[in-house]
Short mmCIF file of C-alpha atoms and ligand atoms in Angstrom, two decimals:
data_model
loop_
_atom_site.label_atom_id
_atom_site.label_comp_id
_atom_site.label_asym_id
_atom_site.label_seq_id
_atom_site.Cartn_x
_atom_site.Cartn_y
_atom_site.Cartn_z
CA UNK A 24 4.96 31.74 15.87
CA UNK A 25 3.60 28.47 14.49
CA UNK A 26 2.56 25.00 15.65
CA UNK A 27 6.12 23.91 16.29
CA UNK A 28 7.24 26.79 18.52
CA UNK A 29 4.03 28.20 20.07
CA UNK A 30 4.21 28.04 23.87
CA UNK A 31 1.78 26.01 25.96
CA UNK A 32 -1.55 27.75 26.55
CA UNK A 33 -1.37 29.43 29.95
CA UNK A 34 -5.14 29.46 30.67
CA UNK A 35 -5.54 25.68 30.28
CA UNK A 36 -2.21 25.06 32.06
CA UNK A 37 -3.41 27.08 35.07
CA UNK A 38 -6.80 25.34 35.19
CA UNK A 39 -5.23 21.89 35.03
CA UNK A 40 -2.54 22.83 37.57
CA UNK A 41 -5.31 23.66 40.04
CA UNK A 42 -6.42 20.01 39.66
CA UNK A 43 -2.95 18.59 40.32
CA UNK A 44 -2.26 18.12 36.62
CA UNK A 45 0.57 19.46 34.43
CA UNK A 46 -0.03 20.48 30.80
CA UNK A 47 3.20 20.48 28.81
CA UNK A 48 4.79 19.96 25.42
CA UNK A 49 6.81 16.80 24.83
CA UNK A 50 10.36 17.18 23.60
CA UNK A 51 10.07 14.65 20.78
CA UNK A 52 13.87 14.48 20.49
CA UNK A 53 13.84 12.91 23.96
CA UNK A 54 13.27 9.27 23.00
CA UNK A 55 12.10 8.16 26.45
CA UNK A 56 9.64 11.03 26.83
CA UNK A 57 8.20 10.68 23.31
CA UNK A 58 7.95 6.89 23.66
CA UNK A 59 5.99 7.30 26.91
CA UNK A 60 3.62 9.69 25.12
CA UNK A 61 3.17 7.23 22.21
CA UNK A 62 2.42 4.38 24.66
CA UNK A 63 -0.22 6.57 26.35
CA UNK A 64 -1.81 7.43 23.00
CA UNK A 65 -1.90 3.75 21.92
CA UNK A 66 -3.52 2.79 25.24
CA UNK A 67 -6.06 5.60 24.84
CA UNK A 68 -7.22 4.19 21.49
CA UNK A 69 -7.16 0.55 22.71
CA UNK A 70 -4.30 -0.17 20.29
CA UNK A 71 -1.67 -2.83 20.89
CA UNK A 72 1.32 -1.91 23.01
CA UNK A 73 3.58 -0.23 20.40
CA UNK A 74 6.43 -2.41 19.15
CA UNK A 75 10.01 -1.17 19.06
CA UNK A 76 9.61 -0.78 15.29
CA UNK A 77 6.47 1.30 15.76
CA UNK A 78 8.21 3.54 18.28
CA UNK A 79 11.19 3.98 15.94
CA UNK A 80 8.85 4.77 13.07
CA UNK A 81 6.94 7.41 15.08
CA UNK A 82 10.17 8.92 16.35
CA UNK A 83 11.26 9.33 12.74
CA UNK A 84 8.02 10.51 11.10
CA UNK A 85 5.73 12.11 13.69
CA UNK A 86 8.28 13.94 15.84
CA UNK A 87 7.79 17.19 13.93
CA UNK A 88 4.18 17.48 15.14
CA UNK A 89 3.26 19.56 18.17
CA UNK A 90 3.03 16.86 20.82
CA UNK A 91 1.24 17.76 24.04
CA UNK A 92 0.55 15.76 27.17
CA UNK A 93 -1.06 16.08 30.59
CA UNK A 94 0.70 14.49 33.55
CA UNK A 95 -0.69 13.67 36.97
CA UNK A 96 1.65 15.50 39.32
CA UNK A 97 1.29 12.70 41.88
CA UNK A 98 2.84 10.20 39.41
CA UNK A 99 6.58 9.50 39.34
CA UNK A 100 8.80 11.65 37.12
CA UNK A 101 8.98 10.06 33.64
CA UNK A 102 5.55 8.38 33.96
CA UNK A 103 3.31 8.16 30.93
CA UNK A 104 1.01 11.15 30.45
CA UNK A 105 -2.66 10.75 31.39
CA UNK A 106 -3.77 12.65 28.28
CA UNK A 107 -2.40 13.30 24.79
CA UNK A 108 -2.99 15.50 21.77
CA UNK A 109 -1.01 16.01 18.59
CA UNK A 110 -1.36 18.95 16.19
CA UNK A 111 0.24 20.30 13.04
CA UNK A 112 -0.51 22.70 10.21
CA UNK A 113 -1.54 21.31 6.84
CA UNK A 114 -3.25 22.59 3.68
CA UNK A 115 -6.95 21.76 3.21
CA UNK A 116 -8.23 21.58 -0.39
CA UNK A 117 -11.10 23.96 -1.10
CA UNK A 118 -13.83 24.26 -3.75
CA UNK A 119 -12.29 25.98 -6.77
CA UNK A 120 -8.91 24.29 -6.39
CA UNK A 121 -7.30 26.58 -3.82
CA UNK A 122 -6.30 25.58 -0.30
CA UNK A 123 -6.17 27.02 3.21
CA UNK A 124 -3.93 26.18 6.17
CA UNK A 125 -5.71 24.23 8.89
CA UNK A 126 -4.69 23.17 12.40
CA UNK A 127 -4.97 19.39 12.29
CA UNK A 128 -5.88 17.90 15.68
CA UNK A 129 -5.23 14.23 16.31
CA UNK A 130 -4.49 11.72 19.07
CA UNK A 131 -6.91 13.21 21.61
CA UNK A 132 -6.93 10.70 24.45
CA UNK A 133 -7.59 10.87 28.17
CA UNK A 134 -6.74 7.85 30.32
CA UNK A 135 -9.81 6.02 31.66
CA UNK A 136 -8.44 6.73 35.15
CA UNK A 137 -8.80 10.49 34.52
CA UNK A 138 -11.86 10.79 32.25
CA UNK A 139 -14.72 13.33 32.67
CA UNK A 140 -12.72 15.77 34.75
CA UNK A 141 -12.46 18.38 31.98
CA UNK A 142 -9.01 17.36 30.67
CA UNK A 143 -10.13 16.98 27.04
CA UNK A 144 -11.97 20.30 27.25
CA UNK A 145 -8.80 22.03 28.43
CA UNK A 146 -6.75 20.35 25.70
CA UNK A 147 -9.20 21.26 22.94
CA UNK A 148 -9.69 24.85 24.09
CA UNK A 149 -5.93 25.32 24.40
CA UNK A 150 -5.39 24.03 20.85
CA UNK A 151 -8.07 26.35 19.46
CA UNK A 152 -6.59 29.37 21.26
CA UNK A 153 -3.08 28.46 20.10
CA UNK A 154 -4.18 27.91 16.49
CA UNK A 155 -5.96 31.27 16.53
CA UNK A 156 -2.91 33.00 18.04
CA UNK A 157 -0.79 31.45 15.26
CA UNK A 158 -3.17 32.92 12.63
CA UNK A 159 -4.46 29.55 11.41
CA UNK A 160 -8.05 30.17 10.26
CA UNK A 161 -9.56 26.69 10.72
CA UNK A 162 -9.07 23.67 12.97
CA UNK A 163 -9.74 20.20 11.57
CA UNK A 164 -10.12 16.67 12.89
CA UNK A 165 -11.59 13.25 12.27
CA UNK A 166 -13.68 12.12 15.21
CA UNK A 167 -13.97 8.79 17.02
CA UNK A 168 -17.51 9.75 18.09
CA UNK A 169 -19.92 12.31 16.64
CA UNK A 170 -21.00 13.43 20.12
CA UNK A 171 -17.80 15.06 21.36
CA UNK A 172 -16.76 18.01 19.21
CA UNK A 173 -19.91 20.05 18.50
CA UNK A 174 -19.52 21.71 21.90
CA UNK A 175 -16.18 23.15 20.74
CA UNK A 176 -17.65 24.71 17.55
CA UNK A 177 -16.85 21.84 15.15
CA UNK A 178 -19.31 20.40 12.64
CA UNK A 179 -19.13 17.74 9.92
CA UNK A 180 -17.87 19.50 6.78
CA UNK A 181 -17.22 16.54 4.50
CA UNK A 182 -18.86 13.13 4.46
CA UNK A 183 -17.54 9.82 3.21
CA UNK A 184 -19.18 6.54 2.27
CA UNK A 185 -18.29 2.92 2.80
CA UNK A 186 -19.58 0.96 -0.19
CA UNK A 187 -20.24 -2.72 -0.77
CA UNK A 188 -20.73 -3.85 -4.36
CA UNK A 189 -22.30 -7.23 -5.14
CA UNK A 190 -20.14 -8.29 -8.08
CA UNK A 191 -22.52 -11.11 -9.08
CA UNK A 192 -25.05 -8.41 -10.01
CA UNK A 193 -22.70 -5.68 -11.19
CA UNK A 194 -21.18 -5.78 -14.65
CA UNK A 195 -18.86 -2.98 -15.70
CA UNK A 196 -20.79 -0.53 -17.89
CA UNK A 197 -18.39 2.40 -17.69
CA UNK A 198 -15.83 3.53 -20.24
CA UNK A 199 -12.87 1.29 -21.08
CA UNK A 200 -9.68 2.59 -19.49
CA UNK A 201 -6.92 3.66 -21.84
CA UNK A 202 -4.01 2.21 -19.86
CA UNK A 203 -3.32 -0.95 -17.84
CA UNK A 204 -3.26 -2.28 -14.32
CA UNK A 205 -0.14 -4.08 -13.08
CA UNK A 206 0.88 -5.60 -9.76
CA UNK A 207 3.36 -3.73 -7.66
CA UNK A 208 4.39 -3.54 -3.99
CA UNK A 209 3.32 -1.21 -1.22
CA UNK A 210 6.93 -0.16 -0.84
CA UNK A 211 7.17 0.76 -4.53
CA UNK A 212 3.96 2.82 -4.23
CA UNK A 213 5.36 4.49 -1.13
CA UNK A 214 8.37 5.47 -3.19
CA UNK A 215 6.68 6.52 -6.44
CA UNK A 216 2.97 7.32 -5.95
CA UNK A 217 3.00 10.33 -3.63
CA UNK A 218 2.55 12.76 -6.54
CA UNK A 219 -0.52 10.77 -7.61
CA UNK A 220 -2.01 11.12 -4.12
CA UNK A 221 -1.16 14.81 -4.20
CA UNK A 222 -2.96 15.47 -7.48
CA UNK A 223 -5.91 13.30 -6.39
CA UNK A 224 -6.25 15.29 -3.16
CA UNK A 225 -6.22 18.61 -5.03
CA UNK A 226 -9.19 17.40 -7.09
CA UNK A 227 -11.38 17.16 -3.99
CA UNK A 228 -12.29 19.84 -1.52
CA UNK A 229 -11.90 18.39 1.98
CA UNK A 230 -8.60 16.55 1.54
CA UNK A 231 -5.50 17.38 3.58
CA UNK A 232 -1.88 16.77 2.67
CA UNK A 233 -0.47 13.40 3.67
CA UNK A 234 2.62 14.07 5.77
CA UNK A 235 5.22 11.29 5.99
CA UNK A 236 3.29 9.44 8.69
CA UNK A 237 -0.08 9.68 6.88
CA UNK A 238 1.50 8.75 3.56
CA UNK A 239 3.00 5.61 5.07
CA UNK A 240 -0.41 4.73 6.56
CA UNK A 241 -2.00 5.19 3.11
CA UNK A 242 0.52 2.75 1.61
CA UNK A 243 0.32 0.45 4.67
CA UNK A 244 4.09 0.71 5.06
CA UNK A 245 3.86 2.29 8.51
CA UNK A 246 4.84 -0.60 10.79
CA UNK A 247 1.63 -0.11 12.75
CA UNK A 248 1.11 -3.83 12.88
CA UNK A 249 3.04 -5.97 10.45
CA UNK A 250 0.62 -8.91 10.79
CA UNK A 251 -2.31 -6.81 9.52
CA UNK A 252 -0.58 -6.06 6.20
CA UNK A 253 0.51 -9.58 5.25
CA UNK A 254 -2.59 -10.19 3.13
CA UNK A 255 -2.50 -6.85 1.30
CA UNK A 256 -1.96 -6.69 -2.47
CA UNK A 257 -1.01 -3.58 -4.42
CA UNK A 258 -1.76 -2.65 -8.03
CA UNK A 259 -0.87 0.46 -9.99
CA UNK A 260 -2.61 2.01 -12.97
CA UNK A 261 -0.44 3.36 -15.79
CA UNK A 262 -2.08 5.44 -18.53
CA UNK A 263 -1.59 4.85 -22.24
CA UNK A 264 1.72 6.72 -22.12
CA UNK A 265 2.94 4.53 -19.24
CA UNK A 266 2.61 7.26 -16.57
CA UNK A 267 1.46 6.20 -13.09
CA UNK A 268 -2.00 7.72 -12.51
CA UNK A 269 -3.49 5.68 -9.67
CA UNK A 270 -3.18 2.72 -7.35
CA UNK A 271 -5.21 0.39 -5.17
CA UNK A 272 -4.28 -1.59 -2.07
CA UNK A 273 -6.63 -4.42 -1.20
CA UNK A 274 -6.95 -7.79 0.46
CA UNK A 275 -9.07 -10.80 -0.46
CA UNK A 276 -10.87 -12.46 2.45
CA UNK A 277 -13.35 -15.31 2.95
CA UNK A 278 -13.59 -18.37 0.73
CA UNK A 279 -13.33 -20.80 3.67
CA UNK A 280 -16.65 -22.57 3.06
CA UNK A 281 -16.91 -21.94 -0.67
CA UNK A 282 -13.80 -21.01 -2.64
CA UNK A 283 -15.92 -19.12 -5.20
CA UNK A 284 -17.13 -16.69 -2.52
CA UNK A 285 -14.42 -14.19 -1.56
CA UNK A 286 -14.68 -10.54 -0.57
CA UNK A 287 -12.27 -7.85 -1.74
CA UNK A 288 -11.60 -5.18 0.87
CA UNK A 289 -10.16 -2.08 -0.75
CA UNK A 290 -8.00 -0.25 1.73
CA UNK A 291 -7.12 2.60 -0.66
CA UNK A 292 -8.08 3.47 -4.19
CA UNK A 293 -6.35 6.65 -5.26
CA UNK A 294 -6.79 8.02 -8.79
CA UNK A 295 -5.42 11.22 -10.26
CA UNK A 296 -7.70 10.90 -13.32
CA UNK A 297 -11.17 9.51 -14.09
CA UNK A 298 -9.46 7.11 -16.51
CA UNK A 299 -7.33 5.68 -13.68
CA UNK A 300 -10.40 5.31 -11.42
CA UNK A 301 -12.18 3.43 -14.22
CA UNK A 302 -9.24 1.09 -14.78
CA UNK A 303 -8.82 0.31 -11.08
CA UNK A 304 -12.53 -0.18 -10.31
CA UNK A 305 -12.99 -2.47 -13.28
CA UNK A 306 -9.97 -4.56 -12.24
CA UNK A 307 -11.34 -4.97 -8.70
CA UNK A 308 -14.92 -5.70 -9.79
CA UNK A 309 -13.87 -8.36 -12.29
CA UNK A 310 -11.60 -10.41 -10.00
CA UNK A 311 -12.49 -14.10 -10.24
CA UNK A 312 -13.86 -16.01 -7.22
CA UNK A 313 -15.07 -12.75 -5.69
CA UNK A 314 -18.70 -11.90 -4.91
CA UNK A 315 -18.32 -8.57 -3.09
CA UNK A 316 -16.03 -5.55 -3.20
CA UNK A 317 -15.96 -3.33 -0.12
CA UNK A 318 -14.33 0.09 -0.31
CA UNK A 319 -13.96 2.65 2.44
CA UNK A 320 -13.84 6.45 2.57
CA UNK A 321 -15.35 6.87 -0.88
CA UNK A 322 -17.03 10.09 -2.09
CA UNK A 323 -20.75 10.23 -1.33
CA UNK A 324 -21.30 11.07 -5.03
CA UNK A 325 -18.95 8.33 -6.29
CA UNK A 326 -19.46 7.97 -10.04
CA UNK A 327 -18.92 4.20 -9.85
CA UNK A 328 -22.64 3.72 -9.10
CA UNK A 329 -23.31 5.01 -12.63
CA UNK A 330 -20.81 2.61 -14.18
CA UNK A 331 -22.49 -0.64 -13.23
CA UNK A 332 -25.12 -2.62 -15.11
CA UNK A 333 -27.22 -2.81 -11.93
CA UNK A 334 -26.98 0.17 -9.61
CA UNK A 335 -28.75 -1.76 -6.84
CA UNK A 336 -25.59 -3.83 -6.63
CA UNK A 337 -24.13 -0.92 -4.64
CA UNK A 338 -24.90 -0.34 -0.99
CA UNK A 339 -23.50 2.84 0.55
CA UNK A 340 -23.18 3.86 4.16
CA UNK A 341 -22.42 7.59 4.39
CA UNK A 342 -21.02 9.09 7.58
CA UNK A 343 -19.57 12.34 8.86
CA UNK A 344 -15.82 12.30 8.41
CA UNK A 345 -14.04 15.68 8.29
CA UNK A 346 -14.96 18.04 11.13
CA UNK A 347 -13.99 21.72 10.84
CA UNK A 348 -13.98 24.58 13.34
CA UNK A 349 -13.79 28.08 11.85
CA UNK A 350 -11.49 30.38 13.83
CA UNK A 351 -11.14 33.24 11.33
CA UNK A 352 -14.29 33.50 9.17
CA UNK A 353 -12.88 36.31 7.02
CA UNK A 354 -9.81 34.31 5.94
CA UNK A 355 -11.85 31.12 5.62
CA UNK A 356 -14.59 32.61 3.44
CA UNK A 357 -12.15 34.51 1.23
CA UNK A 358 -9.98 31.43 0.58
CA UNK A 359 -12.52 29.41 -1.41
CA UNK A 360 -14.27 30.34 -4.63
CA UNK A 361 -18.02 30.23 -5.17
CA UNK A 362 -20.39 28.88 -7.81
CA UNK A 363 -22.57 31.99 -8.13
CA UNK A 364 -22.33 35.69 -7.28
CA UNK A 365 -23.95 36.78 -4.04
CA UNK A 366 -23.98 39.48 -1.39
CA UNK A 367 -24.57 37.57 1.81
CA UNK A 368 -24.66 38.92 5.35
CA UNK A 369 -23.83 36.33 7.97
CA UNK A 370 -24.54 36.82 11.68
CA UNK A 371 -22.26 34.25 13.27
CA UNK A 372 -22.66 33.22 16.91
CA UNK A 373 -19.53 31.78 18.51
CA UNK A 374 -19.54 31.19 22.30
CA UNK A 375 -15.71 31.21 22.23
CA UNK A 376 -15.65 34.53 20.42
CA UNK A 377 -13.27 33.64 17.57
CA UNK A 378 -15.77 33.90 14.72
CA UNK A 379 -18.51 35.95 16.42
CA UNK A 380 -20.03 38.85 14.53
CA UNK A 381 -21.78 40.22 11.47
CA UNK A 382 -19.95 40.08 8.14
CA UNK A 383 -20.71 40.68 4.47
CA UNK A 384 -19.51 38.13 1.91
CA UNK A 385 -19.49 39.64 -1.59
CA UNK A 386 -18.89 37.21 -4.43
CA UNK A 387 -18.26 38.60 -7.91
CA UNK A 388 -19.02 37.07 -11.30
CA UNK A 389 -15.67 35.20 -11.30
CA UNK A 390 -16.58 33.43 -8.05
CA UNK A 391 -14.01 35.29 -5.91
CA UNK A 392 -15.27 36.38 -2.49
CA UNK A 393 -14.33 39.30 -0.26
CA UNK A 394 -15.50 39.63 3.32
CA UNK A 395 -16.10 42.84 5.25
CA UNK A 396 -16.67 42.81 8.99
CA UNK A 397 -19.74 44.87 9.93
CA UNK A 398 -20.87 46.25 13.26
CA UNK A 399 -23.43 44.00 14.93
CA UNK A 400 -26.17 46.58 14.33
CA UNK A 401 -24.95 47.73 10.89
CA UNK A 402 -27.61 48.00 8.19
CA UNK A 403 -27.88 45.02 5.88
CA UNK A 404 -27.63 46.10 2.19
CA UNK A 405 -31.07 46.10 0.56
CA UNK A 406 -30.32 43.39 -2.00
CA UNK A 407 -28.19 41.13 0.24
CA UNK A 408 -29.17 37.67 1.42
CA UNK A 409 -29.07 37.41 5.22
CA UNK A 410 -28.55 34.35 7.42
CA UNK A 411 -27.99 33.94 11.16
CA UNK A 412 -26.09 30.85 12.21
CA UNK A 413 -23.79 29.27 14.77
CA UNK A 414 -20.09 28.80 14.10
CA UNK A 415 -20.89 25.07 13.80
CA UNK A 416 -23.34 25.71 10.96
CA UNK A 417 -20.76 27.90 9.24
CA UNK A 418 -18.39 24.90 9.23
CA UNK A 419 -21.16 22.64 7.94
CA UNK A 420 -21.80 24.98 4.99
CA UNK A 421 -18.20 25.89 4.30
CA UNK A 422 -17.12 23.23 1.78
CA UNK A 423 -20.56 22.90 0.20
CA UNK A 424 -21.30 19.46 1.71
CA UNK A 425 -24.56 20.60 3.30
CA UNK A 426 -26.82 23.24 1.72
CA UNK A 427 -27.97 26.20 3.82
CA UNK A 428 -31.56 25.29 2.92
CA UNK A 429 -31.13 21.91 4.68
CA UNK A 430 -29.96 23.67 7.83
CA UNK A 431 -32.82 26.19 7.58
CA UNK A 432 -35.24 23.24 7.49
CA UNK A 433 -33.36 21.73 10.42
CA UNK A 434 -33.81 24.99 12.33
CA UNK A 435 -30.09 25.54 12.91
CA UNK A 436 -29.75 28.37 10.36
CA UNK A 437 -32.17 31.28 10.45
CA UNK A 438 -33.19 33.01 7.21
CA UNK A 439 -33.40 36.69 8.11
CA UNK A 440 -34.59 37.48 4.57
CA UNK A 441 -36.80 35.08 2.60
CA UNK A 442 -34.95 33.33 -0.24
CA UNK A 443 -31.52 33.80 1.36
CA UNK A 444 -30.82 30.08 1.81
CA UNK A 445 -31.52 29.27 -1.83
CA UNK A 446 -29.13 32.03 -2.92
CA UNK A 447 -26.49 30.77 -0.48
CA UNK A 448 -26.98 27.21 -1.77
CA UNK A 449 -26.18 28.32 -5.32
CA UNK A 450 -23.03 30.14 -4.18
CA UNK A 451 -21.62 27.50 -1.79
CA UNK A 452 -22.40 24.46 -3.96
CA UNK A 453 -19.30 22.54 -5.07
CA UNK A 454 -19.14 20.62 -8.36
CA UNK A 455 -18.17 17.45 -6.51
CA UNK A 456 -19.11 16.50 -2.96
CA UNK A 457 -16.18 17.32 -0.66
CA UNK A 458 -14.29 14.28 0.56
CA UNK A 459 -11.55 13.40 3.02
CA UNK A 460 -10.21 10.00 2.00
CA UNK A 461 -7.92 9.33 4.99
CA UNK A 462 -8.16 9.30 8.79
CA UNK A 463 -5.83 11.53 10.73
C1 LIG B 528 -9.54 14.08 17.11
C2 LIG B 528 -9.45 12.79 17.90
O1 LIG B 528 -8.40 12.41 18.31
S1 LIG B 528 -10.88 11.87 18.16
C3 LIG B 528 -10.47 10.73 19.44
C4 LIG B 528 -11.11 11.01 20.77
N1 LIG B 528 -10.58 10.03 21.71
C5 LIG B 528 -11.17 8.84 21.97
O2 LIG B 528 -12.24 8.53 21.48
C6 LIG B 528 -10.40 7.89 22.86
C7 LIG B 528 -11.25 7.40 24.04
N2 LIG B 528 -11.88 8.50 24.79
C8 LIG B 528 -11.13 9.37 25.52
O3 LIG B 528 -9.90 9.33 25.53
C9 LIG B 528 -11.87 10.41 26.35
O4 LIG B 528 -13.03 9.82 26.84
C10 LIG B 528 -12.23 11.70 25.56
C11 LIG B 528 -10.97 12.29 24.98
C12 LIG B 528 -13.21 11.40 24.44
C13 LIG B 528 -12.91 12.69 26.52
O5 LIG B 528 -11.99 13.05 27.53
P1 LIG B 528 -12.49 13.65 28.96
O6 LIG B 528 -11.32 14.28 29.59
O7 LIG B 528 -13.21 12.60 29.68
O8 LIG B 528 -13.51 14.77 28.49
P2 LIG B 528 -13.95 16.04 29.35
O9 LIG B 528 -14.13 15.62 30.77
O10 LIG B 528 -13.03 17.17 29.11
O11 LIG B 528 -15.34 16.36 28.71
C14 LIG B 528 -15.59 17.56 28.01
C15 LIG B 528 -17.01 17.52 27.54
O12 LIG B 528 -17.16 16.51 26.55
C16 LIG B 528 -18.14 15.55 26.97
N3 LIG B 528 -17.65 14.26 26.52
C17 LIG B 528 -16.46 13.73 26.78
N4 LIG B 528 -16.35 12.53 26.16
C18 LIG B 528 -17.51 12.32 25.53
C19 LIG B 528 -18.00 11.26 24.73
N5 LIG B 528 -17.28 10.17 24.49
N6 LIG B 528 -19.25 11.38 24.22
C20 LIG B 528 -19.99 12.48 24.46
N7 LIG B 528 -19.57 13.52 25.24
C21 LIG B 528 -18.33 13.43 25.75
C22 LIG B 528 -18.21 15.69 28.45
O13 LIG B 528 -19.47 15.25 28.92
C23 LIG B 528 -18.00 17.17 28.62
O14 LIG B 528 -19.18 17.85 28.28
P3 LIG B 528 -19.55 19.32 28.89
O15 LIG B 528 -18.25 19.97 29.28
O16 LIG B 528 -20.23 20.00 27.78
O17 LIG B 528 -20.42 19.01 30.07
#
């Protein structure tokens, strides 16, 4: 059983049925039914009414996802659903270069006519139960608001930064790139740059695979709204041997009052190598008639700040971006590698039960971890570190974005033995801050 053939969750279906609502899967091969679902999702996110092209595009690229809706049983047959959710399985990059399957959750909407009646709760809980039944160890999402998902066991596990660089102050002080930047088209990138995105995403813990729909969004070839892409330019970076190693898609705005004052908005900057990142950043920062470069979804430890003559030219706004919910802590903790050996006992509290319990994580000198479930009252080995935490805090620690010692200071992780957080920090730390560079 997997995301594409798992049946609808009977507990949520029964609860919603008692409220006059029907929880069901959409047959995405049924054009009318899937189109109605897409219209409901667009309305839920205040998007434009989807065009025929948009519907055709979704029917082609997103139909493979598990597509769930809630219908008001008093509405006519064939009416749009009053709630939507879309899920699929995808690999998540982990510290150490490995990956783990996650249950990606997207398109959570409830119609304003039906809000705050528990529909989203039933949708979320049904997805978590289904993911767990399918053996997927983690659920993942990007959130419209930071206030919604903590109650379901999610926590921010990777952060991203929006940066604005004042190019009048910043001169390039980084290494010269070995290759060259050339103009291309978004369509050509769509065709030829997917392997570059793939190797870039494997470099960073926190990235997921771009399926066809997400890849098209990354290249802005997705028909979402043709008028929004008219001003986009695309450049590619080829290394000294001529191999494509990165690309950027950007638009230049402003200049109305003073033609020497434009802003570059970088929609994507994807680099498989540091050399490609250097070449692309330098190109963008040295564009004539431009006084600011804005880039979105950048790593919070972006090295570009160290490559400018004046680091105060950079302003960063970090925010929570990837939210994870651990469903199987044994599989999750064994999938990543660690930066230092440790024996660590974790007492995990999970109101939904999935991750509840005491477990021992043993990390050897190579950084590989094995996890043993312990009885709740089992003795803790004499030399082991020992932390008590919620399933949310486990997700916050998981990719190394937030140290255990920060959460101990915050009072959300309890150190059952002194010094345990510092030892956990050394083990969970990742060489680079985890990053998710797309929305899904
Ligand atoms: C992964 C994603 O897709 S993120 C996108 C989320 N969707 C959106 O932002 C689109 C606009 N908003 C909506 O469609 C809806 O308001 C939703 C989906 C956020 C919530 O749907 P509802 O059916 O109203 O939520 P529901 O009634 O099940 O509420 C469940 C719980 O979440 C809380 N909650 C719901 N929405 C919010 C919110 N926006 N902010 C804070 N808390 C919220 C409720 O108070 C309730 O809390 P409790 O059960 O602990 O008392």
